[in-house]
């Protein structure tokens, strides 16, 4: 089991623009290919204008297969182009996390 931990930083006053486009267009496609996110959050205290999301996979191979299928979808490519053209983000980062021995995530 692995988790894809993603942090996107929006331009000042642009987080809601990004979230609206994502909720309307990106998230439905991700649900189709990646399943339901493990968690989706925005910062409330601390470094603001950030959205953090976690995706759960059986393995790196599982993640790669699902993401490759999504990347091959022309609709996903069109969504990514919309994000680039809207330019709401300053930074995107991701990490692959593995649970520690005493944490057993639900499958």
C-alpha positions in Angstrom: 0.0 0.0 0.0 1.3 3.5 -0.9 -0.1 7.0 -0.8 0.4 9.8 -3.4 0.6 13.0 -1.3 0.1 16.1 -3.4 0.4 19.7 -2.4 -0.6 22.5 -4.8 0.0 26.1 -4.0 -2.3 28.7 -5.6 -1.6 32.2 -6.6 -3.0 34.7 -4.1 -6.8 34.8 -4.3 -6.9 32.1 -6.9 -7.4 29.0 -4.8 -11.2 29.0 -5.2 -10.8 29.4 -9.0 -8.6 26.3 -9.1 -10.9 24.3 -6.8 -14.0 25.1 -8.9 -12.3 24.0 -12.1 -11.0 20.9 -10.4 -14.3 20.0 -8.8 -16.2 20.5 -12.1 -13.8 19.0 -14.6 -10.8 17.3 -13.0 -12.2 15.4 -10.1 -14.8 13.4 -12.0 -12.1 12.1 -14.4 -9.8 11.3 -11.5 -12.5 9.4 -9.7 -13.0 7.4 -12.9 -9.3 6.4 -13.2 -7.9 6.7 -9.7 -11.0 6.0 -7.5 -12.0 8.1 -4.5 -9.3 10.2 -2.9 -8.2 9.1 0.6 -8.3 12.8 1.7 -8.7 16.3 0.3 -7.9 19.4 2.3 -7.0 23.1 2.1 -4.8 24.9 4.6 -6.7 26.9 7.2 -3.8 28.0 9.4 -0.2 28.2 8.4 0.9 28.5 4.7 -2.3 29.5 3.0 -3.6 29.0 -0.5 -2.7 25.4 -0.5 -4.6 22.3 -1.3 -3.4 18.9 -0.1 -4.8 15.6 -1.4 -3.9 11.9 -0.8 -4.5 9.0 -3.2 -4.3 5.4 -2.1 -2.8 2.7 -4.3 -2.0 -1.0 -3.9 1.6 -0.4 -5.2 3.7 1.8 -7.4 2.7 -0.3 -10.4 -1.0 0.2 -9.6 -0.5 3.9 -9.4 1.5 4.0 -12.7 -1.1 2.0 -14.5 -4.1 4.1 -13.3 -2.3 7.4 -13.9 -1.0 6.3 -17.4 -4.6 5.4 -18.4 -5.8 8.8 -17.2 -3.0 10.7 -19.0 -3.9 8.9 -22.2 -7.5 10.3 -22.1 -7.9 13.3 -24.4 -10.4 14.8 -21.9 -7.7 14.8 -19.2 -5.3 16.5 -21.5 -7.9 19.1 -22.2 -8.4 19.7 -18.5 -4.7 20.1 -17.9 -4.6 22.6 -20.7 -7.5 24.6 -19.0 -5.4 24.7 -15.8 -2.3 25.9 -17.6 -4.3 28.6 -19.4 -6.1 29.7 -16.3 -2.7 29.8 -14.5 -4.0 29.6 -10.9 -1.0 27.6 -9.5 2.4 28.7 -8.3 3.7 25.2 -7.3 2.9 21.5 -7.4 4.7 18.9 -5.3 4.1 15.3 -4.6 5.6 12.5 -2.5 5.0 8.8 -2.4 4.4 7.7 1.2 4.3 4.2 2.7 2.4 3.5 6.0 4.5 2.7 9.1 4.1 -0.8 10.5 1.5 0.1 13.1 -0.9 2.0 10.7 -3.2 -0.2 8.7 -5.1 1.9 6.1 -8.5 0.6 5.0 -8.3 -1.0 1.6 
